[in-house]
Coordinates of C-alpha atoms in Angstrom, one line a residue:
Chain A
M134 CA -8.8 22.0 42.0
T135 CA -12.6 21.6 42.3
K136 CA -13.7 18.1 40.5
S137 CA -16.0 20.1 38.3
Y138 CA -13.1 22.5 37.4
R139 CA -10.7 19.6 37.1
A140 CA -13.3 17.9 34.4
F141 CA -14.1 21.5 32.5
S142 CA -10.4 21.3 31.5
I143 CA -10.3 17.3 30.7
L144 CA -13.3 18.4 28.6
L145 CA -11.2 21.7 27.0
L146 CA -8.4 19.1 26.5
G147 CA -9.8 17.2 25.2
A148 CA -12.0 19.8 23.3
A149 CA -9.0 21.2 21.5
A150 CA -7.2 18.5 21.0
L151 CA -10.3 17.5 18.6
A152 CA -9.6 20.1 17.2
L153 CA -6.1 20.6 16.7
S154 CA -6.4 17.1 15.2
A155 CA -9.8 18.3 12.6
C156 CA -7.1 21.4 11.5
V157 CA -3.4 19.1 11.2
Y158 CA -4.5 18.0 8.1
M159 CA -5.0 21.1 6.5
L160 CA -1.9 22.8 7.8
S161 CA 0.9 19.9 8.2
S162 CA 3.4 20.0 4.5
S163 CA 3.7 16.1 4.0
D164 CA 6.1 14.4 5.3
G165 CA 6.0 10.6 3.3
G166 CA 9.2 8.2 4.2
G167 CA 10.9 9.3 0.7
Q168 CA 11.0 12.4 1.5
T169 CA 14.7 12.9 3.0
V170 CA 18.4 12.8 1.5
F171 CA 20.0 9.1 1.0
D172 CA 23.6 9.7 1.8
P173 CA 25.3 6.5 0.8
P174 CA 26.3 3.7 0.7
R175 CA 22.9 2.1 3.0
E176 CA 23.7 0.7 6.4
I177 CA 22.1 -2.3 7.0
D178 CA 22.7 -3.7 10.5
P179 CA 18.8 -6.5 11.6
A180 CA 19.3 -5.4 15.2
D181 CA 17.2 -2.2 13.8
I182 CA 14.6 -4.1 12.9
V183 CA 11.4 -5.1 15.0
V184 CA 10.1 -8.3 15.3
P185 CA 8.2 -11.0 16.9
E186 CA 9.3 -13.0 20.3
G187 CA 10.5 -16.5 18.7
Y188 CA 12.1 -14.7 15.1
R189 CA 14.7 -13.7 14.1
I190 CA 15.6 -11.9 10.7
E191 CA 18.5 -11.5 9.2
P192 CA 20.1 -10.5 6.3
V193 CA 20.5 -12.7 3.0
A194 CA 22.5 -11.6 0.1
T195 CA 23.2 -6.5 -0.6
G196 CA 23.7 -4.5 -2.9
L197 CA 20.9 -5.7 -5.1
T198 CA 19.8 -2.5 -7.6
F199 CA 15.8 -3.0 -8.2
P200 CA 14.8 -6.5 -7.0
T201 CA 11.4 -7.0 -6.7
D202 CA 11.3 -10.7 -6.0
V203 CA 12.8 -14.2 -4.3
A204 CA 12.0 -17.6 -5.4
V205 CA 13.3 -20.9 -3.9
D206 CA 13.5 -24.4 -5.2
G207 CA 12.9 -27.3 -3.9
A208 CA 16.9 -28.0 -2.7
G209 CA 16.7 -24.3 -1.0
R210 CA 18.9 -22.6 -3.8
V211 CA 17.3 -18.4 -3.6
Y212 CA 16.7 -17.0 -7.0
V213 CA 15.7 -13.1 -6.6
I214 CA 15.0 -10.8 -10.1
E215 CA 16.2 -6.7 -10.0
A216 CA 13.0 -4.8 -11.8
G217 CA 15.8 -4.0 -14.9
Y218 CA 13.5 -0.5 -13.8
S219 CA 12.5 1.2 -10.9
Y220 CA 10.3 4.5 -11.2
G221 CA 12.0 8.2 -12.0
E222 CA 12.5 6.2 -15.3
V223 CA 16.1 4.6 -14.3
W224 CA 16.4 2.0 -16.7
T225 CA 19.6 -1.6 -15.4
E226 CA 19.6 -4.9 -17.1
P227 CA 16.3 -7.4 -16.1
R228 CA 18.2 -10.1 -14.3
L229 CA 17.3 -13.2 -12.2
L230 CA 20.0 -13.8 -10.4
R231 CA 20.8 -16.6 -8.1
I232 CA 22.3 -16.2 -4.5
E233 CA 24.8 -18.0 -3.6
P234 CA 26.3 -18.9 0.2
G235 CA 28.5 -15.7 1.7
G236 CA 25.1 -13.3 -0.2
R237 CA 27.4 -13.8 -3.5
T238 CA 25.5 -13.5 -6.9
S239 CA 25.0 -15.6 -10.0
A240 CA 23.4 -13.9 -13.1
I241 CA 21.2 -17.4 -14.2
A242 CA 19.7 -14.7 -17.4
T243 CA 19.3 -11.2 -17.9
G244 CA 16.4 -9.6 -20.7
A245 CA 15.5 -6.6 -22.9
R246 CA 14.7 -3.0 -21.9
N247 CA 11.7 -3.5 -21.5
G248 CA 10.9 -3.7 -17.2
P249 CA 10.5 -3.4 -14.7
W250 CA 10.6 -7.5 -14.1
T251 CA 7.8 -7.9 -11.4
G252 CA 7.4 -11.1 -10.2
V253 CA 9.2 -14.9 -11.1
V254 CA 8.3 -18.1 -10.2
I255 CA 10.1 -21.8 -10.5
H256 CA 7.2 -24.0 -11.7
D257 CA 8.4 -28.2 -13.0
G258 CA 11.8 -27.2 -13.0
T259 CA 11.2 -23.8 -15.2
F260 CA 10.7 -19.6 -13.8
Y261 CA 8.3 -17.8 -14.5
I262 CA 8.8 -13.7 -14.8
A263 CA 5.7 -10.8 -15.2
E264 CA 8.0 -8.3 -17.1
G265 CA 6.7 -5.2 -16.6
G266 CA 6.3 -4.5 -20.3
A267 CA 6.8 0.2 -19.6
L268 CA 9.4 0.3 -23.7
Q269 CA 7.3 -3.4 -25.9
G270 CA 4.1 -4.5 -23.7
G271 CA 4.2 -6.9 -21.1
R272 CA 5.2 -10.0 -21.0
I273 CA 5.5 -13.2 -19.0
L274 CA 8.6 -15.2 -19.5
R275 CA 9.8 -18.7 -19.0
V276 CA 13.0 -19.6 -18.7
E277 CA 14.7 -22.8 -18.9
G278 CA 18.6 -23.5 -18.7
G279 CA 19.5 -19.8 -18.9
E280 CA 17.7 -19.6 -22.8
V281 CA 14.3 -17.1 -21.9
T282 CA 11.3 -17.3 -24.6
S283 CA 8.2 -15.1 -24.6
L284 CA 5.3 -17.6 -23.2
I285 CA 2.7 -14.0 -23.8
E286 CA 3.7 -10.5 -25.3
N287 CA 2.5 -6.8 -25.7
L288 CA 0.6 -7.1 -22.8
P289 CA -1.2 -3.6 -22.6
T290 CA 1.2 -1.9 -19.8
M291 CA 3.2 0.8 -21.0
G292 CA 1.7 2.9 -18.4
D293 CA 1.9 4.3 -14.3
H294 CA 1.5 0.4 -13.4
H295 CA 2.7 -2.9 -15.6
T296 CA 3.3 -6.7 -15.7
N297 CA 2.7 -8.1 -12.6
G298 CA 2.5 -11.9 -10.4
P299 CA 2.5 -13.9 -11.6
A300 CA 1.3 -16.5 -9.9
I301 CA 0.7 -20.9 -10.2
G302 CA -3.1 -21.7 -8.9
P303 CA -3.6 -25.5 -8.1
D304 CA -4.6 -25.4 -11.3
G305 CA -1.9 -25.9 -12.4
W306 CA -2.4 -22.5 -14.8
I307 CA -0.7 -19.5 -14.6
Y308 CA -2.1 -16.0 -12.9
L309 CA -1.1 -12.4 -13.7
G310 CA -2.6 -9.0 -12.9
L311 CA -1.8 -6.1 -15.9
G312 CA -2.4 -2.3 -13.7
T313 CA -4.2 -0.4 -15.3
A314 CA -2.1 2.6 -17.7
T315 CA -3.5 6.2 -16.0
N316 CA -4.6 6.4 -12.0
S317 CA -7.7 6.5 -12.5
G318 CA -9.2 6.3 -16.3
V319 CA -7.8 9.5 -17.5
V320 CA -4.8 10.7 -19.5
G321 CA -3.4 13.2 -18.1
V322 CA -0.4 15.5 -17.5
D323 CA 0.6 13.3 -14.3
N324 CA 1.2 9.9 -17.4
A325 CA 3.9 12.6 -19.0
Q326 CA 5.5 12.8 -15.8
F327 CA 6.0 9.1 -15.7
G328 CA 7.1 9.1 -18.8
W329 CA 5.1 7.5 -21.3
L330 CA 2.7 9.7 -21.9
S331 CA 5.5 11.3 -24.4
R332 CA 6.2 8.1 -25.4
K333 CA 3.2 6.3 -26.5
P334 CA 1.1 9.2 -26.9
Q335 CA -2.2 7.0 -27.9
F336 CA -2.2 4.7 -24.9
H337 CA -4.8 4.6 -22.6
D338 CA -6.9 2.0 -20.5
I339 CA -9.0 -1.1 -22.5
P340 CA -12.2 -1.7 -20.5
C341 CA -12.0 -5.9 -19.9
R342 CA -15.8 -5.7 -21.4
D343 CA -18.1 -3.0 -23.0
I344 CA -18.6 0.2 -20.9
T345 CA -21.1 2.8 -21.7
L346 CA -19.1 5.8 -20.5
N347 CA -21.1 9.6 -19.3
R348 CA -20.0 12.3 -20.7
R349 CA -17.3 13.7 -18.7
N350 CA -14.0 14.8 -20.1
F351 CA -11.4 16.9 -18.9
E352 CA -9.5 20.4 -19.4
S353 CA -5.8 20.1 -18.8
D354 CA -1.9 21.0 -19.8
N355 CA -1.5 19.5 -23.0
P356 CA 2.1 18.3 -22.3
L357 CA 3.0 16.8 -25.7
T358 CA 2.9 20.9 -27.8
P359 CA 5.6 23.3 -27.1
D360 CA 3.5 26.2 -26.8
S361 CA 2.8 26.2 -22.5
G362 CA -0.6 28.0 -23.2
D363 CA -1.8 24.7 -24.9
R364 CA -5.1 23.1 -24.2
A365 CA -6.5 19.9 -23.6
I366 CA -9.0 18.2 -23.4
T367 CA -10.0 14.2 -22.7
G368 CA -12.3 11.7 -21.8
A369 CA -12.1 8.5 -19.5
Y370 CA -10.8 5.5 -21.5
S371 CA -9.4 7.3 -24.1
P372 CA -6.3 9.0 -26.4
F373 CA -4.7 12.1 -24.4
G374 CA -6.3 15.1 -26.2
T375 CA -9.4 12.7 -27.5
P376 CA -12.7 13.4 -25.6
A377 CA -15.6 11.6 -24.9
T378 CA -19.2 11.4 -26.2
A379 CA -21.9 10.5 -24.1
G380 CA -23.7 7.8 -24.0
Q381 CA -20.3 6.3 -26.4
I382 CA -19.6 3.0 -26.2
V383 CA -15.6 0.8 -25.7
T384 CA -15.2 -2.0 -27.1
G385 CA -13.9 -4.7 -24.6
D386 CA -10.9 -6.2 -25.4
L387 CA -9.0 -8.9 -24.3
P388 CA -6.1 -8.4 -23.4
C389 CA -7.4 -5.3 -20.8
S390 CA -6.6 -2.7 -18.6
G391 CA -6.0 -3.4 -14.8
A392 CA -7.1 -7.5 -14.7
I393 CA -6.4 -11.4 -13.0
M394 CA -6.0 -13.1 -16.5
R395 CA -4.3 -16.7 -16.5
I396 CA -2.9 -18.7 -19.6
R397 CA -1.8 -23.0 -19.0
P398 CA 2.1 -23.3 -18.7
Q399 CA 2.5 -24.1 -22.0
G400 CA 0.8 -21.6 -24.5
G401 CA -2.2 -21.3 -25.9
E402 CA -5.3 -18.3 -25.2
M403 CA -4.8 -16.9 -21.9
E404 CA -8.3 -16.0 -19.8
L405 CA -10.1 -13.3 -17.9
V406 CA -10.1 -14.3 -14.2
A407 CA -11.6 -10.9 -12.2
W408 CA -11.7 -6.5 -13.8
G409 CA -12.0 -3.6 -12.0
L410 CA -8.6 -3.4 -10.1
R411 CA -6.1 -0.8 -10.6
N412 CA -2.9 -1.8 -10.0
P413 CA -3.3 -5.7 -9.0
Y414 CA 0.4 -5.9 -7.6
G415 CA 0.8 -8.9 -5.1
L416 CA -1.6 -12.4 -6.4
A417 CA -0.9 -15.9 -3.8
F418 CA -3.3 -18.6 -3.1
S419 CA -4.4 -19.0 -0.1
P420 CA -3.7 -23.3 1.7
S421 CA -7.2 -23.1 1.1
G422 CA -6.5 -22.7 -2.1
E423 CA -7.8 -19.6 -3.1
L424 CA -7.1 -16.4 -5.0
Y425 CA -5.9 -13.0 -3.2
V426 CA -4.7 -10.5 -4.6
T427 CA -3.4 -6.9 -3.5
E428 CA -4.3 -3.9 -4.9
N429 CA -2.5 -0.6 -5.2
A430 CA -5.4 1.9 -4.9
F431 CA -6.2 5.8 -6.3
D432 CA -3.4 8.6 -5.8
V433 CA -4.3 12.5 -4.9
R434 CA -2.7 13.2 -9.4
G435 CA -3.3 13.7 -12.4
S436 CA -6.3 15.1 -13.7
R437 CA -9.1 13.0 -11.9
P438 CA -7.7 13.2 -8.1
V439 CA -8.5 10.2 -6.0
W440 CA -8.3 11.3 -1.9
G441 CA -7.7 8.8 0.9
T442 CA -8.8 5.1 -0.3
A443 CA -7.2 2.8 1.5
D444 CA -4.3 0.1 -0.5
V445 CA -6.7 -3.9 -0.3
L446 CA -6.2 -6.7 0.1
W447 CA -8.8 -8.9 -2.2
K448 CA -9.9 -12.5 -2.3
I449 CA -11.4 -12.8 -5.8
T450 CA -14.2 -14.1 -6.5
P451 CA -13.8 -15.6 -10.6
G452 CA -15.9 -13.7 -13.1
A453 CA -16.4 -10.9 -10.4
W454 CA -16.0 -7.2 -11.2
Y455 CA -13.8 -5.1 -8.4
G456 CA -14.7 -1.4 -8.3
W457 CA -12.0 0.2 -11.2
P458 CA -12.1 3.3 -11.9
D459 CA -15.5 3.9 -9.8
F460 CA -14.7 2.6 -7.0
S461 CA -12.2 2.0 -4.0
G462 CA -12.5 -0.8 -2.1
G463 CA -16.1 -1.1 -2.6
H464 CA -17.3 1.8 -2.0
P465 CA -18.4 4.2 -4.4
L466 CA -16.4 7.6 -5.3
N467 CA -19.2 9.4 -5.9
E468 CA -18.7 10.5 -1.5
E469 CA -17.1 13.5 -0.1
R470 CA -14.8 11.0 1.3
F471 CA -12.8 10.4 -1.7
A472 CA -12.9 14.5 -2.6
P473 CA -9.4 16.2 -2.4
P474 CA -9.4 18.7 0.0
G475 CA -10.9 21.7 -1.6
G476 CA -10.9 19.8 -5.2
P477 CA -14.2 18.7 -6.6
M478 CA -15.1 15.3 -5.7
P479 CA -15.0 12.5 -8.7
D480 CA -18.4 12.2 -10.9
F481 CA -18.3 8.1 -12.4
L482 CA -16.8 7.6 -15.2
L483 CA -19.4 5.5 -16.4
A484 CA -22.9 5.3 -17.1
K485 CA -23.7 2.0 -16.0
H486 CA -21.7 -1.0 -13.7
P487 CA -21.3 -4.1 -14.4
G488 CA -21.5 -4.9 -11.7
Q489 CA -21.6 -4.0 -6.9
P490 CA -18.0 -5.0 -5.9
P491 CA -17.1 -7.5 -3.2
E492 CA -16.4 -6.3 0.1
P493 CA -12.7 -6.5 0.9
A494 CA -10.3 -9.2 2.7
A495 CA -8.7 -6.2 4.8
L496 CA -7.3 -1.8 4.3
L497 CA -4.1 -1.1 4.2
G498 CA -2.9 2.3 4.3
V499 CA -3.5 4.7 2.7
H500 CA -0.6 5.6 -0.2
A501 CA 1.1 2.3 2.0
S502 CA 1.4 0.9 -1.2
A503 CA 1.0 -2.9 -1.4
N504 CA 3.2 -4.8 -2.9
G505 CA 3.8 -8.2 -3.6
F506 CA 2.9 -11.2 0.0
D507 CA 2.2 -14.6 0.8
F508 CA 0.3 -17.1 2.3
S509 CA 3.0 -18.5 5.8
H510 CA 1.6 -22.6 4.5
G511 CA 3.2 -24.6 7.5
M512 CA 3.2 -25.5 10.9
G513 CA 7.0 -24.5 11.4
F514 CA 6.6 -20.2 11.2
G515 CA 3.5 -20.4 12.2
H516 CA 0.4 -17.7 11.6
R517 CA -1.2 -21.1 9.0
G518 CA -3.0 -19.2 7.1
Q519 CA -2.5 -15.4 7.8
A520 CA -1.4 -13.1 4.5
F521 CA 1.9 -11.7 4.9
I522 CA 2.2 -8.2 3.6
A523 CA 5.3 -6.3 1.9
L524 CA 4.6 -2.5 2.5
F525 CA 7.1 -0.5 -0.4
G526 CA 5.4 2.8 1.5
D527 CA 4.0 5.6 0.6
M528 CA 5.8 8.4 -2.9
A529 CA 4.3 11.0 -1.0
P530 CA 4.5 14.1 -2.4
T531 CA 3.6 11.9 -5.4
V532 CA 1.3 10.3 -5.1
G533 CA -0.7 12.7 -2.2
K534 CA -0.1 14.2 1.1
V535 CA 0.9 12.5 4.4
L536 CA 1.4 13.0 7.6
A537 CA 3.7 10.7 8.9
P538 CA 5.7 7.7 6.8
V539 CA 3.2 5.5 5.7
G540 CA 3.9 1.3 5.2
F541 CA 7.7 0.7 5.2
K542 CA 8.0 -3.1 6.8
V543 CA 5.5 -6.2 6.3
V544 CA 2.6 -6.4 7.7
R545 CA 0.5 -9.7 9.5
V546 CA -3.5 -9.8 7.8
D547 CA -5.8 -12.1 9.3
V548 CA -7.9 -13.2 6.1
N549 CA -10.9 -13.3 8.1
N550 CA -10.9 -10.4 9.9
G551 CA -8.9 -8.6 8.2
V552 CA -7.6 -7.1 10.9
I553 CA -3.3 -6.9 10.9
H554 CA -0.3 -7.0 12.7
D555 CA 2.7 -5.4 12.2
F556 CA 5.5 -8.4 11.6
A557 CA 8.9 -6.7 10.7
V558 CA 9.2 -3.4 11.0
N559 CA 11.9 -0.5 11.8
K560 CA 12.9 0.5 15.5
G561 CA 12.1 4.1 16.7
K562 CA 10.3 6.9 18.1
V563 CA 7.6 6.4 14.4
N564 CA 7.5 4.4 11.9
G565 CA 9.7 5.0 9.1
P566 CA 12.3 3.5 6.1
A567 CA 16.1 3.1 7.1
S568 CA 17.3 6.3 5.1
W569 CA 14.6 8.0 7.5
L570 CA 15.2 7.0 10.2
G571 CA 18.8 7.2 9.8
S572 CA 19.1 3.6 10.7
G573 CA 20.1 0.3 9.4
G574 CA 16.4 -1.4 8.4
L575 CA 13.8 -1.8 6.2
E576 CA 13.8 -0.1 3.5
R577 CA 11.1 -0.8 1.4
P578 CA 9.9 -4.1 0.8
V579 CA 8.3 -4.2 -2.1
A580 CA 7.1 -9.1 -1.9
A581 CA 6.9 -11.4 0.9
Q582 CA 7.6 -14.6 -0.1
F583 CA 7.8 -18.4 1.9
D584 CA 10.2 -20.6 1.3
P585 CA 8.6 -23.7 -0.3
R586 CA 9.1 -25.6 2.9
G587 CA 7.5 -22.9 5.1
D588 CA 9.7 -22.3 7.3
A589 CA 11.4 -19.2 6.4
L590 CA 10.0 -16.3 5.6
Y591 CA 12.1 -14.0 2.1
V592 CA 11.3 -10.1 2.1
V593 CA 12.6 -8.0 -0.7
D594 CA 13.7 -4.5 0.7
F595 CA 13.8 -2.8 -3.0
G596 CA 15.9 -0.4 -1.4
V597 CA 16.0 3.7 -1.2
V598 CA 13.6 5.3 -3.3
T599 CA 13.7 9.9 -1.8
M600 CA 10.7 11.9 -3.4
T601 CA 11.1 14.8 -5.1
E602 CA 8.5 17.6 -6.4
E603 CA 9.5 16.0 -10.1
G604 CA 9.1 12.1 -9.0
P605 CA 11.3 10.0 -7.3
I606 CA 15.4 8.9 -7.2
P607 CA 15.9 5.6 -6.5
Q608 CA 19.6 4.3 -5.2
Q609 CA 21.1 1.5 -7.3
N610 CA 23.2 -1.4 -5.0
T611 CA 21.1 -0.4 -1.9
G612 CA 18.8 -3.3 -2.3
V613 CA 18.5 -6.4 0.2
L614 CA 17.6 -9.5 0.9
W615 CA 15.7 -10.3 4.6
R616 CA 15.2 -13.8 5.5
I617 CA 13.3 -14.2 8.8
S618 CA 12.6 -17.7 10.5
R619 CA 11.8 -18.4 14.1
E620 CA 14.1 -18.4 16.7
G621 CA 17.1 -22.0 16.4
I622 CA 15.4 -22.9 12.9
W623 CA 17.7 -22.5 10.0
Chain B
M61 CA -17.2 38.7 38.1
N62 CA -14.0 37.9 39.5
L63 CA -11.6 38.7 38.3
H64 CA -8.5 36.7 40.2
K65 CA -10.7 33.6 39.1
S66 CA -10.9 35.0 35.3
S67 CA -7.4 35.3 35.4
R68 CA -6.6 31.0 36.1
H69 CA -8.8 30.3 33.9
T70 CA -7.5 32.4 31.1
T71 CA -4.2 31.2 32.7
A72 CA -6.1 27.6 33.2
L73 CA -6.3 27.7 29.2
V74 CA -3.5 28.8 28.0
L75 CA -1.3 25.9 29.4
I76 CA -4.5 23.3 28.3
M77 CA -3.8 24.7 24.9
G78 CA -0.6 24.1 25.5
A79 CA -0.8 20.6 26.1
A80 CA -2.7 19.8 22.9
L81 CA -0.9 21.5 20.7
L82 CA 2.4 19.0 22.2
L83 CA -0.4 16.6 22.0
E84 CA -0.8 17.0 18.1
G85 CA 2.8 17.0 17.2
G86 CA 3.8 14.2 19.9
C87 CA 5.8 15.9 21.8
G88 CA 7.0 13.9 24.8
S89 CA 4.8 11.2 24.0
A90 CA 6.1 6.9 23.2
R91 CA 5.2 5.3 20.7
R92 CA 2.1 3.5 20.7
G93 CA 0.3 0.7 18.8
T94 CA 0.0 -2.5 18.1
P95 CA 3.2 -3.8 19.8
V96 CA 5.3 -6.6 17.3
I97 CA 6.3 -8.3 20.4
K98 CA 3.1 -9.1 22.0
P99 CA 0.3 -8.3 19.1
I100 CA -2.7 -7.4 22.1
E101 CA -4.3 -10.0 23.9
T102 CA -8.0 -9.4 26.0
A103 CA -10.5 -11.6 26.6
D104 CA -13.0 -8.5 26.3
A105 CA -15.6 -9.3 23.7
R106 CA -16.0 -5.0 22.9
V107 CA -12.3 -5.1 22.5
K108 CA -12.0 -7.3 19.9
R109 CA -15.1 -6.9 18.2
G110 CA -13.5 -2.9 18.3
E111 CA -10.3 -3.5 17.2
I112 CA -12.6 -5.5 13.9
A113 CA -14.3 -2.7 13.4
F114 CA -11.7 -0.1 13.7
Y115 CA -9.2 -2.3 10.6
R116 CA -12.4 -1.7 8.6
A117 CA -12.4 1.7 9.6
C118 CA -10.5 4.0 10.9
N119 CA -6.4 1.1 10.3
S120 CA -6.7 3.4 6.6
C121 CA -5.9 6.7 7.6
H122 CA -4.9 6.2 11.1
I123 CA -2.0 2.7 10.7
G124 CA -2.4 1.5 14.2
G125 CA -3.9 4.2 15.4
A126 CA -1.0 6.2 14.8
T127 CA -0.5 9.1 12.2
G128 CA -0.9 7.5 7.8
L129 CA -3.0 9.7 6.0
G130 CA -4.5 11.4 9.0
P131 CA -3.3 12.6 12.6
A132 CA -2.5 10.2 16.0
L133 CA -5.2 8.3 17.8
N134 CA -3.4 6.5 19.8
D135 CA -1.9 9.7 21.5
K136 CA -4.8 12.0 22.8
P137 CA -6.6 11.8 26.0
L138 CA -10.0 12.6 24.2
P139 CA -12.3 10.7 25.5
G140 CA -15.5 8.8 24.6
F141 CA -18.0 11.2 23.2
L142 CA -15.6 13.4 22.0
I143 CA -14.3 10.3 19.7
R144 CA -18.5 9.4 18.7
F145 CA -19.0 13.1 17.9
Q146 CA -16.2 13.0 15.5
V147 CA -16.9 9.9 13.9
R148 CA -20.5 10.8 13.8
N149 CA -19.5 14.3 12.5
G150 CA -16.3 14.4 10.8
L151 CA -14.6 17.6 11.0
G152 CA -11.8 19.0 9.4
A153 CA -10.4 16.5 6.2
M154 CA -11.9 13.4 8.1
P155 CA -15.2 11.8 6.8
A156 CA -18.6 11.5 8.8
F157 CA -19.3 7.7 9.1
S158 CA -22.9 7.0 8.7
K159 CA -24.7 5.0 11.2
A160 CA -25.2 2.5 8.1
Q161 CA -21.6 2.8 7.6
L162 CA -20.7 2.0 11.7
S163 CA -22.9 1.5 13.6
D164 CA -23.6 2.4 17.3
A165 CA -22.0 -0.5 18.8
E166 CA -19.2 -0.8 16.5
L167 CA -18.3 2.8 17.3
D168 CA -18.4 2.2 20.8
A169 CA -15.9 -1.0 19.9
I170 CA -13.8 1.3 18.8
V171 CA -13.8 3.6 21.7
A172 CA -13.2 0.8 23.8
Y173 CA -10.2 -0.4 21.4
L174 CA -8.5 2.7 21.5
Q175 CA -8.2 2.8 24.5
V176 CA -6.4 -0.4 25.1
L177 CA -4.0 1.6 22.2
R178 CA -3.5 4.2 24.2
E179 CA -2.4 2.3 27.1
K180 CA -0.3 0.0 25.0
E181 CA 3.2 1.9 24.8
W182 CA 6.3 -0.1 23.1
P183 CA 9.3 -0.9 25.4
E184 CA 12.3 1.8 25.6
E185 CA 14.9 -0.5 23.9
Y186 CA 13.1 -0.3 20.4
L187 CA 12.3 3.2 20.6
S188 CA 15.9 3.8 19.4
V189 CA 18.0 3.0 16.5
Q190 CA 21.4 0.7 16.9
T191 CA 22.9 2.6 14.1
D192 CA 25.4 5.5 13.7

């Protein structure tokens, strides 16, 4: 073979690979991590998980139903919350559990049918729990001696996303996240599929400050009437079936949608910290006391689908607007890159933007569902100052198509440069949840939390959620609490 | 025209396209990307800059260089100039990146980083699972 022939072959090979790469998204069907069949019981085998050299991972408790967070008290006792609700409209009893030796659990407190409980923290001996509020509105609950009271309630989180957090700031305030009602500002058929539109037909997003709308309305099927040919026209920040007008001012209100807020542990008025966040799920303070938040970015669904948006780790600047519903990761949505293949580019909903969104601290995978996280504070575990983020994993095809499973692992992020490294990930020829790989490894990590000493990282694994075209099918009693520690340290 | 030579070229083309199809499907390729056990350690400043630029511009669709929203980048024999062409012009579902979004120097660094990623195969013992 001559040199020129060899060069020609290499060039052609590269060009062919390039051309096929270009076509592969269009031609392929979705292959998300939930697009599999689950055959119970869930196998648990830490040997199926890779962690870095010098670390080990082991299960602490199994058989949990929709666990979402963990907290460790000063005496080293470990507590887990079970959400009481999962996407897929499955309701169970929210519970605060203490993990006993051997992995047994004892119920410390239970909640109302108003889940999902999304987070728990211990502060001065009291538990604070974020109650999602799918039926009655979000709450921050206080649990003392097994008694449950509300610190704040009626938070506007009865839609797609819920009340999240909480985190205790260095100022002693409780910080919480409020998710938006919708994917991208417009109530649509997708919200009926979530289940809440028929329950709360007047519910919609609420801005934190006054905004002015563009004249942009969206026509869709009307799932609220039995006539299959019935259509509805809906504007942004409006109830389903209510159009917006050009120049319409929507009055800001508190509490609002897509925001970080804070409240003192003893109660009182809530304060707005930041807004313009779609679903600010995880909140954590860095060793230097700065607040960071994970944001679940847009889906390719509903009346205003947005394509290719990365989940974001943000450093929060008090008072800042982070871009929802018109920006993603600091980029305006009126760029071709955000148009679904074959679909229209999203127009701006707001006539004037409240500001220029900040630069992200890190960009995670599209549809990775970057959720609960914590910073390594101590030297015992290593990687001090880096963020350890639980990636719940894609919910394709409901959220949009992916070519392979995205997420389903724990990553560490250097917040100074945005570089991401896998930290706990399943073995196998490709990445994916254990149920997809046929292994005993991680399923859907939803929270990562260090113990108070900073020696061990607890990983809350929500359990199996398979996906169909109709939506999620969560599996009860498949949740696991994992613990990662340095070899030789227990 | 030399028919024998033409036939040889056609055969080569078919083989090359077939090989490309196999590469696209990931057939026969080991798992690659940022290894968990020992992250990439390099003294090459350009590779380090490329890693940072990769995580700002590429990773969200090509997770650690592997398949995600977009196809894998770490298992294809793409020469640097073709990577640069695709990034600047976009192709299929992939958007184009302007020089304002990604400078020439950053793009060169990403190419250097991708070459390192491509060489990082996962150890064989991590490719199989224990559970039956």
